[in-house]
Amino acid sequence: MLSSTTRRTTTLLRGSSSTLASKPSDITNPSSLNASSNHHQLDQRRTLLGLVHAIDKRVYRWARGVLPPISKTENIALGCGTIGFDRDIFSGNPSLQHLIDTYQPSLTTEEQSYITNQVTTLCTLLNDHDVVTNKDFSKEAWDYMRDEKFFGMKIPKEWGGLGFSTEAVSQVLAKLATQCFDANATVAVPNSLGPGELLVRYGTDEQKEYFLPRLANGTLIPCFGLTGPHSGSDATSLIGSDCVVSKHPVTGELGVVASFKKRYITLAPVAGVVGLGLNLSDPEGLLGGSGDEGFTVALLERGHEGLRMGPRHIPLNAAFMNGTVEGEDVW
């Protein structure tokens, strides 16, 4: 059915056409015909744009009512981010020249040397066919990645890491991907999802002194336990991954009791430490204002009482390590 607006427009156009036909002077004047036609097209365009705008507003209002509100955790995450070229992309009118003028990523001499030498050497140790067939790297490749601090590129030098920039890490990963995708994934996790940067920013001095040197030299390979069987990797909807603030029944020490079931955790089968994404609750108010309920991360080493890391599973038939991380009432 046509809307009343569309019917009025159609009637207007029909009336105008009959008027044009009844005036010989207009018919014999091409410029008059063109001007009138352009005017009618403009009227039609305005009418269609008005209809589209009205529909867009209704769809927006409907979607706004259906979508859940932004949670406190999501607001915190949004506030922690920065605005870069992605803003230009979402504006619908990105400028490549603005990108070139604003961002000038470059490598230091040390970073370029690492890519030219250590990364190239690692690539020669990786036979992609053998890696895919054996579903693992050779011992030589594992040892080389540890010795050359491939797992500690983002950790500052003062803690034994390489202190590389994000641009350098990106180029290292890009070069590894040309030789072996599984090596790319294995090196990417400790330098992105690993707890290194979190510890540098928020860890206590005791935590930094213990963990950072071991993460930098590969003594501890990290993994990040976020994904669950019922909530995916949504940090705001951690179904079955909860912890409750409580006091230890013997020592009285303040801590948390956690239960969790994680799967598809990259590097879990070979990891020495796991950062667990958990939903924290404090029903007794024991935090006393020193913290908030919501998403939190607990750092546990392999062998922690009640922590089960494994067995390995291969959902993508890929060689990079994947496994489960589980526990019930873990203190």
Tab-separated table of C-alpha atoms in Angstrom:
chain	number	residue	atom	x	y	z
A	1	MET	CA	0.000	0.000	0.000
A	2	LEU	CA	1.106	3.550	-0.643
A	3	SER	CA	1.374	5.981	2.235
A	4	SER	CA	-0.710	9.167	2.183
A	5	THR	CA	2.454	11.127	1.484
A	6	THR	CA	3.289	8.914	-1.492
A	7	ARG	CA	-0.309	9.167	-2.818
A	8	ARG	CA	-0.179	12.957	-2.585
A	9	THR	CA	3.134	12.974	-4.449
A	10	THR	CA	1.727	10.686	-7.162
A	11	THR	CA	-1.364	12.865	-7.524
A	12	LEU	CA	0.811	15.950	-7.737
A	13	LEU	CA	2.927	14.404	-10.484
A	14	ARG	CA	-0.143	13.303	-12.463
A	15	GLY	CA	-1.697	16.759	-12.173
A	16	SER	CA	1.525	18.398	-13.234
A	17	SER	CA	1.834	16.099	-16.238
A	18	SER	CA	-1.668	16.952	-17.460
A	19	THR	CA	-0.935	20.629	-16.976
A	20	LEU	CA	2.221	20.309	-19.024
A	21	ALA	CA	0.362	18.564	-21.811
A	22	SER	CA	-2.259	21.324	-21.974
A	23	LYS	CA	0.288	24.037	-22.605
A	24	PRO	CA	1.787	23.888	-26.140
A	25	SER	CA	4.255	26.600	-25.268
A	26	ASP	CA	5.759	24.383	-22.535
A	27	ILE	CA	5.911	21.372	-24.851
A	28	THR	CA	7.820	23.304	-27.464
A	29	ASN	CA	10.219	24.696	-24.813
A	30	PRO	CA	12.734	21.981	-23.860
A	31	SER	CA	14.308	24.063	-21.080
A	32	SER	CA	10.910	24.480	-19.427
A	33	LEU	CA	10.313	20.734	-19.615
A	34	ASN	CA	13.726	19.972	-18.090
A	35	ALA	CA	13.216	22.454	-15.233
A	36	SER	CA	9.801	21.014	-14.424
A	37	SER	CA	11.105	17.427	-14.579
A	38	ASN	CA	14.005	18.270	-12.269
A	39	HIS	CA	11.602	19.890	-9.824
A	40	HIS	CA	9.392	16.797	-9.745
A	41	GLN	CA	12.406	14.504	-9.261
A	42	LEU	CA	13.550	16.653	-6.371
A	43	ASP	CA	10.101	16.393	-4.762
A	44	GLN	CA	10.177	12.625	-5.128
A	45	ARG	CA	13.692	12.420	-3.666
A	46	ARG	CA	12.706	14.522	-0.676
A	47	THR	CA	9.665	12.343	-0.070
A	48	LEU	CA	11.693	9.114	-0.245
A	49	LEU	CA	14.395	10.495	2.041
A	50	GLY	CA	11.736	11.506	4.526
A	51	LEU	CA	10.267	7.994	4.499
A	52	VAL	CA	13.688	6.393	4.931
A	53	HIS	CA	14.512	8.723	7.816
A	54	ALA	CA	11.224	7.902	9.551
A	55	ILE	CA	11.839	4.163	9.124
A	56	ASP	CA	15.415	4.492	10.423
A	57	LYS	CA	14.181	6.241	13.559
A	58	ARG	CA	11.604	3.518	14.224
A	59	VAL	CA	14.179	0.730	13.693
A	60	TYR	CA	16.654	2.505	15.983
A	61	ARG	CA	14.056	2.864	18.746
A	62	TRP	CA	13.129	-0.797	18.380
A	63	ALA	CA	16.762	-1.980	18.494
A	64	ARG	CA	17.473	0.248	21.474
A	65	GLY	CA	14.652	-1.407	23.397
A	66	VAL	CA	15.755	-4.931	22.491
A	67	LEU	CA	19.500	-4.660	23.149
A	68	PRO	CA	20.675	-5.011	26.770
A	69	PRO	CA	22.093	-1.929	28.503
A	70	ILE	CA	25.840	-1.433	28.710
A	71	SER	CA	27.071	-3.017	31.930
A	72	LYS	CA	29.413	-1.427	34.433
A	73	THR	CA	32.240	-3.692	33.278
A	74	GLU	CA	31.671	-2.717	29.651
A	75	ASN	CA	31.671	0.975	30.572
A	76	ILE	CA	34.997	0.528	32.335
A	77	ALA	CA	36.434	-1.256	29.293
A	78	LEU	CA	35.208	1.501	26.963
A	79	GLY	CA	36.715	4.138	29.223
A	80	CYS	CA	40.097	2.398	29.245
A	81	GLY	CA	40.443	2.460	25.479
A	82	THR	CA	41.827	5.164	23.250
A	83	ILE	CA	40.501	6.606	20.004
A	84	GLY	CA	42.573	6.168	16.889
A	85	PHE	CA	42.037	5.657	13.179
A	86	ASP	CA	39.048	3.431	13.976
A	87	ARG	CA	37.081	6.606	14.695
A	88	ASP	CA	37.668	7.742	11.106
A	89	ILE	CA	36.590	4.348	9.783
A	90	PHE	CA	33.297	4.387	11.681
A	91	SER	CA	32.624	7.944	10.550
A	92	GLY	CA	32.142	6.518	7.076
A	93	ASN	CA	34.700	8.882	5.554
A	94	PRO	CA	38.208	7.699	6.487
A	95	SER	CA	41.165	9.613	5.136
A	96	LEU	CA	44.250	7.651	4.150
A	97	GLN	CA	46.245	10.879	4.098
A	98	HIS	CA	45.175	11.620	7.685
A	99	LEU	CA	46.365	8.148	8.669
A	100	ILE	CA	49.742	8.715	6.999
A	101	ASP	CA	50.143	12.163	8.567
A	102	THR	CA	49.093	11.071	12.067
A	103	TYR	CA	50.724	7.665	12.504
A	104	GLN	CA	54.323	7.007	11.627
A	105	PRO	CA	55.186	3.597	13.121
A	106	SER	CA	58.842	2.691	12.984
A	107	LEU	CA	61.232	0.127	14.404
A	108	THR	CA	64.287	0.759	16.527
A	109	THR	CA	67.614	-0.631	15.358
A	110	GLU	CA	67.338	-3.360	17.991
A	111	GLU	CA	63.830	-4.338	16.906
A	112	GLN	CA	64.790	-4.469	13.224
A	113	SER	CA	67.847	-6.578	14.051
A	114	TYR	CA	65.664	-9.028	16.006
A	115	ILE	CA	63.303	-9.461	13.057
A	116	THR	CA	66.187	-9.862	10.618
A	117	ASN	CA	68.106	-12.358	12.740
A	118	GLN	CA	66.190	-14.142	15.529
A	119	VAL	CA	62.842	-14.262	13.727
A	120	THR	CA	64.474	-15.467	10.530
A	121	THR	CA	66.323	-18.178	12.467
A	122	LEU	CA	63.105	-19.351	14.122
A	123	CYS	CA	61.438	-19.545	10.716
A	124	THR	CA	64.203	-21.883	9.517
A	125	LEU	CA	63.498	-24.148	12.509
A	126	LEU	CA	59.814	-24.416	11.614
A	127	ASN	CA	58.757	-26.889	8.953
A	128	ASP	CA	55.054	-26.179	8.597
A	129	HIS	CA	54.285	-29.625	7.184
A	130	ASP	CA	55.981	-31.365	10.115
A	131	VAL	CA	54.293	-29.041	12.629
A	132	VAL	CA	50.836	-29.741	11.201
A	133	THR	CA	51.503	-33.484	10.954
A	134	ASN	CA	52.997	-33.873	14.444
A	135	LYS	CA	50.663	-31.296	16.037
A	136	ASP	CA	53.648	-29.802	17.861
A	137	PHE	CA	56.929	-27.945	17.384
A	138	SER	CA	60.302	-29.581	17.683
A	139	LYS	CA	62.133	-29.321	21.019
A	140	GLU	CA	64.730	-27.173	19.256
A	141	ALA	CA	62.050	-24.670	18.218
A	142	TRP	CA	60.484	-24.554	21.712
A	143	ASP	CA	63.890	-24.001	23.329
A	144	TYR	CA	64.812	-21.293	20.830
A	145	MET	CA	61.581	-19.387	21.472
A	146	ARG	CA	62.297	-19.467	25.224
A	147	ASP	CA	65.993	-18.585	24.940
A	148	GLU	CA	65.393	-15.651	22.595
A	149	LYS	CA	62.490	-14.309	24.693
A	150	PHE	CA	59.781	-14.656	22.068
A	151	PHE	CA	57.318	-14.946	24.966
A	152	GLY	CA	58.563	-11.769	26.643
A	153	MET	CA	58.681	-9.203	23.872
A	154	LYS	CA	56.254	-6.829	25.645
A	155	ILE	CA	57.805	-7.167	29.106
A	156	PRO	CA	60.098	-4.224	30.009
A	157	LYS	CA	63.854	-4.771	29.975
A	158	GLU	CA	64.127	-4.062	33.700
A	159	TRP	CA	62.247	-7.307	34.292
A	160	GLY	CA	64.254	-9.319	31.770
A	161	GLY	CA	62.025	-8.822	28.722
A	162	LEU	CA	62.753	-7.200	25.370
A	163	GLY	CA	60.602	-4.099	25.890
A	164	PHE	CA	59.480	-4.052	22.262
A	165	SER	CA	56.836	-1.750	20.826
A	166	THR	CA	53.479	-2.949	19.570
A	167	GLU	CA	54.646	-2.250	16.018
A	168	ALA	CA	57.638	-4.556	16.498
A	169	VAL	CA	55.515	-7.358	17.963
A	170	SER	CA	53.081	-6.972	15.056
A	171	GLN	CA	55.870	-7.334	12.504
A	172	VAL	CA	57.322	-10.351	14.310
A	173	LEU	CA	53.937	-12.071	14.235
A	174	ALA	CA	53.383	-11.159	10.591
A	175	LYS	CA	56.701	-12.708	9.566
A	176	LEU	CA	56.098	-15.870	11.596
A	177	ALA	CA	52.679	-16.256	9.968
A	178	THR	CA	54.317	-16.462	6.533
A	179	GLN	CA	56.179	-19.574	7.664
A	180	CYS	CA	53.925	-21.230	10.251
A	181	PHE	CA	50.527	-20.077	11.484
A	182	ASP	CA	50.775	-22.195	14.641
A	183	ALA	CA	53.988	-20.422	15.638
A	184	ASN	CA	52.245	-17.093	15.110
A	185	ALA	CA	49.427	-18.082	17.501
A	186	THR	CA	51.829	-19.527	20.069
A	187	VAL	CA	53.936	-16.354	20.235
A	188	ALA	CA	50.931	-14.016	20.033
A	189	VAL	CA	49.164	-15.196	23.200
A	190	PRO	CA	51.909	-14.381	25.764
A	191	ASN	CA	52.422	-10.983	24.135
A	192	SER	CA	48.743	-10.031	24.074
A	193	LEU	CA	46.513	-12.136	26.333
A	194	GLY	CA	49.312	-13.044	28.731
A	195	PRO	CA	49.480	-11.419	32.190
A	196	GLY	CA	52.755	-9.598	31.529
A	197	GLU	CA	51.314	-6.153	30.795
A	198	LEU	CA	48.680	-6.517	33.520
A	199	LEU	CA	51.381	-7.258	36.073
A	200	VAL	CA	53.506	-4.333	34.917
A	201	ARG	CA	50.555	-1.947	35.283
A	202	TYR	CA	48.675	-3.322	38.277
A	203	GLY	CA	50.784	-6.001	39.990
A	204	THR	CA	52.297	-5.625	43.436
A	205	ASP	CA	56.074	-5.395	43.743
A	206	GLU	CA	56.127	-8.959	45.055
A	207	GLN	CA	54.117	-10.214	42.066
A	208	LYS	CA	56.324	-8.351	39.588
A	209	GLU	CA	59.547	-9.677	41.097
A	210	TYR	CA	58.294	-13.251	41.044
A	211	PHE	CA	56.391	-13.521	37.780
A	212	LEU	CA	57.874	-11.065	35.276
A	213	PRO	CA	61.415	-12.520	35.009
A	214	ARG	CA	59.986	-16.047	34.702
A	215	LEU	CA	57.525	-14.936	32.019
A	216	ALA	CA	60.273	-13.095	30.143
A	217	ASN	CA	62.653	-16.057	29.886
A	218	GLY	CA	59.945	-18.635	29.173
A	219	THR	CA	60.227	-20.487	32.468
A	220	LEU	CA	56.511	-19.789	32.817
A	221	ILE	CA	54.488	-19.848	29.605
A	222	PRO	CA	51.191	-18.061	30.277
A	223	CYS	CA	47.648	-18.625	29.085
A	224	PHE	CA	44.443	-16.665	29.611
A	225	GLY	CA	41.386	-18.578	30.786
A	226	LEU	CA	38.354	-16.642	29.566
A	227	THR	CA	36.316	-18.795	27.178
A	228	GLY	CA	33.605	-20.983	28.686
A	229	PRO	CA	31.283	-23.624	27.209
A	230	HIS	CA	28.142	-21.503	27.656
A	231	SER	CA	29.357	-17.897	27.398
A	232	GLY	CA	32.094	-17.962	24.788
A	233	SER	CA	34.697	-15.248	25.312
A	234	ASP	CA	32.245	-12.645	26.616
A	235	ALA	CA	33.876	-11.164	29.724
A	236	THR	CA	30.555	-9.641	30.764
A	237	SER	CA	28.682	-12.953	30.772
A	238	LEU	CA	30.899	-15.508	32.481
A	239	ILE	CA	28.426	-18.324	33.033
A	240	GLY	CA	29.924	-20.887	35.395
A	241	SER	CA	33.064	-18.862	36.207
A	242	ASP	CA	32.466	-17.257	39.585
A	243	CYS	CA	34.405	-16.342	42.684
A	244	VAL	CA	33.204	-15.132	46.071
A	245	VAL	CA	35.206	-12.963	48.462
A	246	SER	CA	35.692	-14.813	51.744
A	247	LYS	CA	38.073	-15.360	54.644
A	248	HIS	CA	40.218	-18.450	54.899
A	249	PRO	CA	38.693	-20.746	57.543
A	250	VAL	CA	42.070	-21.370	59.211
A	251	THR	CA	44.265	-18.300	58.686
A	252	GLY	CA	41.527	-15.680	58.329
A	253	GLU	CA	43.301	-14.324	55.251
A	254	LEU	CA	41.077	-12.438	52.795
A	255	GLY	CA	40.766	-14.149	49.427
A	256	VAL	CA	38.311	-15.686	46.995
A	257	VAL	CA	36.793	-19.113	46.478
A	258	ALA	CA	36.431	-19.783	42.752
A	259	SER	CA	34.697	-22.352	40.563
A	260	PHE	CA	35.278	-22.312	36.816
A	261	LYS	CA	35.079	-24.389	33.674
A	262	LYS	CA	37.097	-23.122	30.717
A	263	ARG	CA	37.739	-24.587	27.308
A	264	TYR	CA	39.580	-23.699	24.080
A	265	ILE	CA	42.310	-22.053	26.183
A	266	THR	CA	45.310	-21.503	23.933
A	267	LEU	CA	48.612	-22.790	25.426
A	268	ALA	CA	46.868	-24.324	28.468
A	269	PRO	CA	48.516	-27.768	27.992
A	270	VAL	CA	52.030	-26.244	28.171
A	271	ALA	CA	51.316	-23.192	30.366
A	272	GLY	CA	52.877	-22.772	33.781
A	273	VAL	CA	50.532	-19.987	34.858
A	274	VAL	CA	46.962	-19.080	33.951
A	275	GLY	CA	45.114	-15.793	34.243
A	276	LEU	CA	41.511	-16.700	35.021
A	277	GLY	CA	38.665	-14.413	34.014
A	278	LEU	CA	36.058	-14.597	36.798
A	279	ASN	CA	32.886	-12.891	37.927
A	280	LEU	CA	33.585	-11.550	41.434
A	281	SER	CA	30.881	-11.127	44.080
A	282	ASP	CA	31.216	-9.818	47.635
A	283	PRO	CA	27.940	-10.630	49.424
A	284	GLU	CA	29.372	-9.931	52.892
A	285	GLY	CA	31.053	-6.638	51.965
A	286	LEU	CA	34.487	-7.916	52.975
A	287	LEU	CA	36.291	-5.730	50.420
A	288	GLY	CA	35.378	-2.702	52.491
A	289	GLY	CA	35.492	-0.306	49.562
A	290	SER	CA	38.948	-1.422	48.390
A	291	GLY	CA	37.533	-3.103	45.290
A	292	ASP	CA	34.394	-3.670	43.239
A	293	GLU	CA	32.286	-6.610	42.220
A	294	GLY	CA	32.312	-7.661	38.573
A	295	PHE	CA	34.959	-8.957	36.200
A	296	THR	CA	38.308	-9.793	37.780
A	297	VAL	CA	41.415	-11.834	36.967
A	298	ALA	CA	43.044	-14.389	39.256
A	299	LEU	CA	46.603	-15.573	38.575
A	300	LEU	CA	47.269	-19.236	39.401
A	301	GLU	CA	50.321	-21.386	38.766
A	302	ARG	CA	50.122	-24.932	37.496
A	303	GLY	CA	49.959	-27.243	40.480
A	304	HIS	CA	47.789	-24.893	42.551
A	305	GLU	CA	45.532	-26.976	44.763
A	306	GLY	CA	42.261	-27.747	42.980
A	307	LEU	CA	43.409	-26.362	39.587
A	308	ARG	CA	43.118	-28.806	36.662
A	309	MET	CA	44.864	-27.830	33.420
A	310	GLY	CA	44.179	-30.232	30.563
A	311	PRO	CA	43.613	-32.462	28.789
A	312	ARG	CA	44.570	-31.113	25.399
A	313	HIS	CA	41.868	-30.906	22.749
A	314	ILE	CA	42.207	-30.032	19.067
A	315	PRO	CA	38.958	-28.384	17.894
A	316	LEU	CA	40.480	-26.889	14.729
A	317	ASN	CA	42.910	-29.735	14.012
A	318	ALA	CA	45.627	-27.117	14.522
A	319	ALA	CA	49.027	-27.698	16.067
A	320	PHE	CA	49.031	-24.818	18.520
A	321	MET	CA	48.174	-25.995	22.019
A	322	ASN	CA	44.561	-25.849	23.221
A	323	GLY	CA	43.063	-27.245	26.376
A	324	THR	CA	40.695	-26.997	29.299
A	325	VAL	CA	41.127	-25.236	32.647
A	326	GLU	CA	38.752	-26.260	35.449
A	327	GLY	CA	38.299	-26.144	39.196
A	328	GLU	CA	35.674	-26.248	41.927
A	329	ASP	CA	35.849	-24.269	45.171
A	330	VAL	CA	39.471	-23.333	44.558
A	331	TRP	CA	40.943	-21.025	47.211
